[in-house]
PDB file of C-alpha atoms in Angstrom:
ATOM      1  CA  UNK A   1      -4.756 -41.779   3.832  1.00  0.00           C
ATOM      2  CA  UNK A   2      -7.646 -39.397   4.607  1.00  0.00           C
ATOM      3  CA  UNK A   3      -7.510 -35.753   4.338  1.00  0.00           C
ATOM      4  CA  UNK A   4      -8.498 -33.323   7.239  1.00  0.00           C
ATOM      5  CA  UNK A   5     -10.428 -30.633   5.583  1.00  0.00           C
ATOM      6  CA  UNK A   6     -11.474 -29.346   8.775  1.00  0.00           C
ATOM      7  CA  UNK A   7     -11.612 -25.324   8.711  1.00  0.00           C
ATOM      8  CA  UNK A   8      -9.392 -23.509  11.440  1.00  0.00           C
ATOM      9  CA  UNK A   9     -10.644 -20.031   9.978  1.00  0.00           C
ATOM     10  CA  UNK A  10     -10.012 -17.498  12.449  1.00  0.00           C
ATOM     11  CA  UNK A  11     -13.526 -15.775  12.383  1.00  0.00           C
ATOM     12  CA  UNK A  12     -14.573 -13.444  15.277  1.00  0.00           C
ATOM     13  CA  UNK A  13     -17.695 -10.763  15.622  1.00  0.00           C
ATOM     14  CA  UNK A  14     -17.329  -7.766  13.611  1.00  0.00           C
ATOM     15  CA  UNK A  15     -18.878  -4.748  16.114  1.00  0.00           C
ATOM     16  CA  UNK A  16     -19.489  -1.105  15.619  1.00  0.00           C
ATOM     17  CA  UNK A  17     -20.211   1.381  18.191  1.00  0.00           C
ATOM     18  CA  UNK A  18     -22.733   3.956  17.662  1.00  0.00           C
ATOM     19  CA  UNK A  19     -20.824   7.389  17.280  1.00  0.00           C
ATOM     20  CA  UNK A  20     -17.620   5.704  15.936  1.00  0.00           C
ATOM     21  CA  UNK A  21     -16.347   7.217  12.894  1.00  0.00           C
ATOM     22  CA  UNK A  22     -14.632   5.801   9.839  1.00  0.00           C
ATOM     23  CA  UNK A  23     -12.560   8.510   8.328  1.00  0.00           C
ATOM     24  CA  UNK A  24     -12.520   8.334   4.708  1.00  0.00           C
ATOM     25  CA  UNK A  25      -9.456   9.071   2.339  1.00  0.00           C
ATOM     26  CA  UNK A  26      -5.641   8.977   3.022  1.00  0.00           C
ATOM     27  CA  UNK A  27      -3.111  11.369   4.060  1.00  0.00           C
ATOM     28  CA  UNK A  28      -1.352  13.693   1.988  1.00  0.00           C
ATOM     29  CA  UNK A  29       1.789  11.750   1.433  1.00  0.00           C
ATOM     30  CA  UNK A  30       2.357   8.206  -0.253  1.00  0.00           C
ATOM     31  CA  UNK A  31       5.510   6.478  -0.034  1.00  0.00           C
ATOM     32  CA  UNK A  32       6.897   4.428  -2.930  1.00  0.00           C
ATOM     33  CA  UNK A  33       9.684   2.037  -3.909  1.00  0.00           C
ATOM     34  CA  UNK A  34      10.823   0.089  -6.609  1.00  0.00           C
ATOM     35  CA  UNK A  35      10.212  -3.710  -6.102  1.00  0.00           C
ATOM     36  CA  UNK A  36      13.697  -4.330  -7.030  1.00  0.00           C
ATOM     37  CA  UNK A  37      15.037  -2.339  -4.273  1.00  0.00           C
ATOM     38  CA  UNK A  38      13.281  -4.817  -1.545  1.00  0.00           C
ATOM     39  CA  UNK A  39      15.545  -7.417  -0.468  1.00  0.00           C
ATOM     40  CA  UNK A  40      13.295  -9.098   1.926  1.00  0.00           C
ATOM     41  CA  UNK A  41       9.525  -8.758   2.341  1.00  0.00           C
ATOM     42  CA  UNK A  42       7.563  -9.063   5.835  1.00  0.00           C
ATOM     43  CA  UNK A  43       4.937 -12.107   5.657  1.00  0.00           C
ATOM     44  CA  UNK A  44       0.998 -12.347   6.208  1.00  0.00           C
ATOM     45  CA  UNK A  45       0.254 -15.227   8.390  1.00  0.00           C
ATOM     46  CA  UNK A  46      -1.365 -18.120   7.225  1.00  0.00           C
ATOM     47  CA  UNK A  47      -5.117 -18.278   8.063  1.00  0.00           C
ATOM     48  CA  UNK A  48      -4.682 -21.595  10.342  1.00  0.00           C
ATOM     49  CA  UNK A  49      -1.622 -19.784  12.124  1.00  0.00           C
ATOM     50  CA  UNK A  50      -3.251 -16.500  13.064  1.00  0.00           C
ATOM     51  CA  UNK A  51      -4.262 -15.546  16.486  1.00  0.00           C
ATOM     52  CA  UNK A  52      -6.917 -12.839  15.484  1.00  0.00           C
ATOM     53  CA  UNK A  53      -8.895 -11.644  12.380  1.00  0.00           C
ATOM     54  CA  UNK A  54      -6.686  -8.386  12.544  1.00  0.00           C
ATOM     55  CA  UNK A  55      -3.424 -10.438  12.384  1.00  0.00           C
ATOM     56  CA  UNK A  56      -4.622 -11.967   9.217  1.00  0.00           C
ATOM     57  CA  UNK A  57      -4.397  -8.585   7.408  1.00  0.00           C
ATOM     58  CA  UNK A  58      -1.342  -7.462   9.042  1.00  0.00           C
ATOM     59  CA  UNK A  59       2.101  -8.131   7.732  1.00  0.00           C
ATOM     60  CA  UNK A  60       4.808  -9.367  10.416  1.00  0.00           C
ATOM     61  CA  UNK A  61       8.260  -8.168  10.159  1.00  0.00           C
ATOM     62  CA  UNK A  62       9.857  -5.279   8.400  1.00  0.00           C
ATOM     63  CA  UNK A  63      10.503  -4.524   4.776  1.00  0.00           C
ATOM     64  CA  UNK A  64      14.361  -4.694   4.186  1.00  0.00           C
ATOM     65  CA  UNK A  65      15.854  -2.454   1.464  1.00  0.00           C
ATOM     66  CA  UNK A  66      19.085  -2.775  -0.569  1.00  0.00           C
ATOM     67  CA  UNK A  67      22.099  -0.825   0.696  1.00  0.00           C
ATOM     68  CA  UNK A  68      21.567   3.007   0.635  1.00  0.00           C
ATOM     69  CA  UNK A  69      17.886   2.814  -0.504  1.00  0.00           C
ATOM     70  CA  UNK A  70      15.024   4.383   1.076  1.00  0.00           C
ATOM     71  CA  UNK A  71      11.360   4.758   0.711  1.00  0.00           C
ATOM     72  CA  UNK A  72      10.405   8.090  -1.536  1.00  0.00           C
ATOM     73  CA  UNK A  73       7.234  10.064  -1.114  1.00  0.00           C
ATOM     74  CA  UNK A  74       4.945  11.692  -3.381  1.00  0.00           C
ATOM     75  CA  UNK A  75       2.501  14.730  -2.203  1.00  0.00           C
ATOM     76  CA  UNK A  76      -0.878  14.087  -2.777  1.00  0.00           C
ATOM     77  CA  UNK A  77      -4.335  16.006  -3.106  1.00  0.00           C
ATOM     78  CA  UNK A  78      -6.272  13.980  -0.869  1.00  0.00           C
ATOM     79  CA  UNK A  79      -9.729  14.866  -2.070  1.00  0.00           C
ATOM     80  CA  UNK A  80      -8.891  13.019  -5.145  1.00  0.00           C
ATOM     81  CA  UNK A  81      -6.815  10.186  -3.767  1.00  0.00           C
ATOM     82  CA  UNK A  82      -8.143   6.871  -2.253  1.00  0.00           C
ATOM     83  CA  UNK A  83      -7.515   3.072  -2.009  1.00  0.00           C
ATOM     84  CA  UNK A  84      -9.758   0.424  -2.873  1.00  0.00           C
ATOM     85  CA  UNK A  85     -10.021  -3.461  -3.011  1.00  0.00           C
ATOM     86  CA  UNK A  86     -12.268  -6.077  -5.091  1.00  0.00           C
ATOM     87  CA  UNK A  87     -12.558  -9.549  -5.214  1.00  0.00           C
ATOM     88  CA  UNK A  88     -11.529 -11.042  -8.658  1.00  0.00           C
ATOM     89  CA  UNK A  89     -11.268 -14.695  -9.977  1.00  0.00           C
ATOM     90  CA  UNK A  90     -13.382 -17.701  -9.093  1.00  0.00           C
ATOM     91  CA  UNK A  91     -13.121 -20.619  -6.519  1.00  0.00           C
ATOM     92  CA  UNK A  92     -10.694 -22.231  -5.861  1.00  0.00           C
ATOM     93  CA  UNK A  93      -8.518 -19.384  -6.566  1.00  0.00           C
ATOM     94  CA  UNK A  94     -10.054 -15.847  -5.713  1.00  0.00           C
ATOM     95  CA  UNK A  95      -7.731 -13.039  -4.917  1.00  0.00           C
ATOM     96  CA  UNK A  96      -8.073  -9.428  -4.278  1.00  0.00           C
ATOM     97  CA  UNK A  97      -7.293  -6.704  -6.862  1.00  0.00           C
ATOM     98  CA  UNK A  98      -5.947  -3.769  -4.596  1.00  0.00           C
ATOM     99  CA  UNK A  99      -5.885  -0.452  -6.280  1.00  0.00           C
ATOM    100  CA  UNK A 100      -4.649   3.163  -5.065  1.00  0.00           C
ATOM    101  CA  UNK A 101      -5.764   6.235  -7.112  1.00  0.00           C
ATOM    102  CA  UNK A 102      -3.159   8.828  -6.223  1.00  0.00           C
ATOM    103  CA  UNK A 103      -3.314  12.446  -7.379  1.00  0.00           C
ATOM    104  CA  UNK A 104      -0.345  14.720  -7.517  1.00  0.00           C
ATOM    105  CA  UNK A 105      -0.828  18.460  -8.318  1.00  0.00           C
ATOM    106  CA  UNK A 106       2.524  18.677 -10.226  1.00  0.00           C
ATOM    107  CA  UNK A 107       2.971  18.312 -14.211  1.00  0.00           C
ATOM    108  CA  UNK A 108       6.385  19.883 -14.685  1.00  0.00           C
ATOM    109  CA  UNK A 109       9.706  18.177 -15.541  1.00  0.00           C
ATOM    110  CA  UNK A 110      10.182  16.192 -12.216  1.00  0.00           C
ATOM    111  CA  UNK A 111       6.470  14.928 -12.403  1.00  0.00           C
ATOM    112  CA  UNK A 112       6.825  13.868 -16.020  1.00  0.00           C
ATOM    113  CA  UNK A 113      10.323  12.318 -15.278  1.00  0.00           C
ATOM    114  CA  UNK A 114       8.928  10.108 -12.431  1.00  0.00           C
ATOM    115  CA  UNK A 115       6.013   9.230 -14.906  1.00  0.00           C
ATOM    116  CA  UNK A 116       8.498   7.999 -17.425  1.00  0.00           C
ATOM    117  CA  UNK A 117      10.238   5.727 -15.275  1.00  0.00           C
ATOM    118  CA  UNK A 118       6.958   4.370 -13.270  1.00  0.00           C
ATOM    119  CA  UNK A 119       5.350   3.550 -16.562  1.00  0.00           C
ATOM    120  CA  UNK A 120       8.083   0.862 -17.176  1.00  0.00           C
ATOM    121  CA  UNK A 121       8.865  -0.436 -13.572  1.00  0.00           C
ATOM    122  CA  UNK A 122       7.227  -2.209 -10.749  1.00  0.00           C
ATOM    123  CA  UNK A 123       6.633   0.038  -7.791  1.00  0.00           C
ATOM    124  CA  UNK A 124       5.391  -0.669  -4.366  1.00  0.00           C
ATOM    125  CA  UNK A 125       3.425   1.853  -2.500  1.00  0.00           C
ATOM    126  CA  UNK A 126       2.618   2.472   1.317  1.00  0.00           C
ATOM    127  CA  UNK A 127      -0.639   4.532   1.899  1.00  0.00           C
ATOM    128  CA  UNK A 128      -1.548   6.135   5.178  1.00  0.00           C
ATOM    129  CA  UNK A 129      -5.237   6.063   6.296  1.00  0.00           C
ATOM    130  CA  UNK A 130      -6.460   9.026   7.883  1.00  0.00           C
ATOM    131  CA  UNK A 131      -6.080   7.205  11.426  1.00  0.00           C
ATOM    132  CA  UNK A 132      -2.206   7.127  10.827  1.00  0.00           C
ATOM    133  CA  UNK A 133      -2.077   3.323   9.743  1.00  0.00           C
ATOM    134  CA  UNK A 134      -0.168   2.119   6.704  1.00  0.00           C
ATOM    135  CA  UNK A 135      -1.568  -0.212   4.039  1.00  0.00           C
ATOM    136  CA  UNK A 136       0.664  -1.753   1.098  1.00  0.00           C
ATOM    137  CA  UNK A 137      -0.579  -1.743  -2.505  1.00  0.00           C
ATOM    138  CA  UNK A 138       1.904  -4.187  -3.986  1.00  0.00           C
ATOM    139  CA  UNK A 139       2.922  -7.878  -3.388  1.00  0.00           C
ATOM    140  CA  UNK A 140       5.949 -10.135  -3.545  1.00  0.00           C
ATOM    141  CA  UNK A 141       4.228 -12.907  -5.255  1.00  0.00           C
ATOM    142  CA  UNK A 142       2.336 -10.976  -7.646  1.00  0.00           C
ATOM    143  CA  UNK A 143       3.312  -8.194 -10.364  1.00  0.00           C
ATOM    144  CA  UNK A 144       2.297  -4.562  -9.566  1.00  0.00           C
ATOM    145  CA  UNK A 145       1.600  -2.135 -12.377  1.00  0.00           C
ATOM    146  CA  UNK A 146       1.315   1.582 -12.444  1.00  0.00           C
ATOM    147  CA  UNK A 147      -1.161   3.411 -15.363  1.00  0.00           C
ATOM    148  CA  UNK A 148      -0.846   7.366 -15.591  1.00  0.00           C
ATOM    149  CA  UNK A 149      -2.583  10.356 -17.004  1.00  0.00           C
ATOM    150  CA  UNK A 150      -1.594  13.585 -17.108  1.00  0.00           C
ATOM    151  CA  UNK A 151      -3.757  17.151 -17.724  1.00  0.00           C
ATOM    152  CA  UNK A 152      -2.904  20.546 -18.033  1.00  0.00           C
ATOM    153  CA  UNK A 153      -6.414  21.343 -16.966  1.00  0.00           C
ATOM    154  CA  UNK A 154      -8.739  23.624 -19.410  1.00  0.00           C
ATOM    155  CA  UNK A 155      -9.558  27.358 -19.280  1.00  0.00           C
ATOM    156  CA  UNK A 156      -9.236  29.165 -15.946  1.00  0.00           C
ATOM    157  CA  UNK A 157     -10.792  27.019 -13.719  1.00  0.00           C
ATOM    158  CA  UNK A 158      -9.501  23.681 -14.924  1.00  0.00           C
ATOM    159  CA  UNK A 159      -7.287  21.380 -12.615  1.00  0.00           C
ATOM    160  CA  UNK A 160      -4.023  20.249 -13.808  1.00  0.00           C
ATOM    161  CA  UNK A 161      -2.287  17.319 -12.399  1.00  0.00           C
ATOM    162  CA  UNK A 162      -0.855  13.879 -12.714  1.00  0.00           C
ATOM    163  CA  UNK A 163      -2.854  10.825 -11.763  1.00  0.00           C
ATOM    164  CA  UNK A 164      -1.410   7.419 -10.931  1.00  0.00           C
ATOM    165  CA  UNK A 165      -3.180   4.503 -10.619  1.00  0.00           C
ATOM    166  CA  UNK A 166      -1.306   1.587  -8.929  1.00  0.00           C
ATOM    167  CA  UNK A 167      -2.644  -1.790  -8.578  1.00  0.00           C
ATOM    168  CA  UNK A 168      -1.468  -5.044  -7.536  1.00  0.00           C
ATOM    169  CA  UNK A 169      -3.229  -8.853  -7.017  1.00  0.00           C
ATOM    170  CA  UNK A 170      -2.913  -9.851  -3.424  1.00  0.00           C
ATOM    171  CA  UNK A 171      -4.345 -12.558  -1.085  1.00  0.00           C
ATOM    172  CA  UNK A 172      -5.591  -9.709   1.373  1.00  0.00           C
ATOM    173  CA  UNK A 173      -7.472  -6.279   0.735  1.00  0.00           C
ATOM    174  CA  UNK A 174      -4.301  -3.830   1.093  1.00  0.00           C
ATOM    175  CA  UNK A 175      -2.479  -5.527   3.942  1.00  0.00           C
ATOM    176  CA  UNK A 176      -1.372  -3.218   7.007  1.00  0.00           C
ATOM    177  CA  UNK A 177       2.054  -2.665   7.754  1.00  0.00           C
ATOM    178  CA  UNK A 178       3.181  -1.818  11.318  1.00  0.00           C
ATOM    179  CA  UNK A 179       6.849  -2.255  10.646  1.00  0.00           C
ATOM    180  CA  UNK A 180       9.758   0.594   9.892  1.00  0.00           C
ATOM    181  CA  UNK A 181       9.784   2.512   7.082  1.00  0.00           C
ATOM    182  CA  UNK A 182      13.158   4.008   5.917  1.00  0.00           C
ATOM    183  CA  UNK A 183      12.522   7.195   4.523  1.00  0.00           C
ATOM    184  CA  UNK A 184      15.083  10.162   3.444  1.00  0.00           C
ATOM    185  CA  UNK A 185      13.832  12.025   6.434  1.00  0.00           C
ATOM    186  CA  UNK A 186      14.514   9.126   8.893  1.00  0.00           C
ATOM    187  CA  UNK A 187      12.588   6.140  10.151  1.00  0.00           C
ATOM    188  CA  UNK A 188       9.016   6.342  10.803  1.00  0.00           C
ATOM    189  CA  UNK A 189       6.402   3.457  12.031  1.00  0.00           C
ATOM    190  CA  UNK A 190       3.902   2.025   9.862  1.00  0.00           C
ATOM    191  CA  UNK A 191       1.431   1.431  12.629  1.00  0.00           C
ATOM    192  CA  UNK A 192       0.953   5.409  13.058  1.00  0.00           C
ATOM    193  CA  UNK A 193       3.661   7.381  11.145  1.00  0.00           C
ATOM    194  CA  UNK A 194       5.507   8.370  14.306  1.00  0.00           C
ATOM    195  CA  UNK A 195       9.170   9.015  14.024  1.00  0.00           C
ATOM    196  CA  UNK A 196      11.565   6.000  15.313  1.00  0.00           C
ATOM    197  CA  UNK A 197      14.232   7.319  17.536  1.00  0.00           C
ATOM    198  CA  UNK A 198      17.843   5.890  17.170  1.00  0.00           C
ATOM    199  CA  UNK A 199      18.022   3.150  18.995  1.00  0.00           C
ATOM    200  CA  UNK A 200      14.465   2.792  19.501  1.00  0.00           C
TER     201      UNK A 200
END
């Protein structure tokens, strides 16, 4: 029986307008949750099933969390925080290594207690771009990890803080998430960070 290898890839032109700006960096709050608190994941469409290039990089559906669990937040220093994605592996099995470098100014008991747990756990992160859109560093299929460094700073002008480097293999560069984010302060939209009102 012959195999149909016809590609149905969803390629479209990539345009860019003069005067258009791509704002660098991420916003000053990142959300995280232990992977074990997630009971159901949203899905990325298959390449052959997508209706646009944008949809290939956007989760469909919402994260479902265990009872009484919420996304927690970390305040960041935006000038030292970023997300990146790099191709890894070789054909026919290349993937992306998605990475978030997250700089928190605290080094006291709370920050150190977080580090003790995160060092041995699997955490999923939602990072908000400057334009309000959220991206996921973490995967249902692959194992996430966090490496941590902490410094008191030096002398009178050094910078104290805690640096978290979250990374995870995925099939897409840090997928976009437009579903609801259940936080301690209420539900917000992954599309732009706006509040989701009850019944909305």
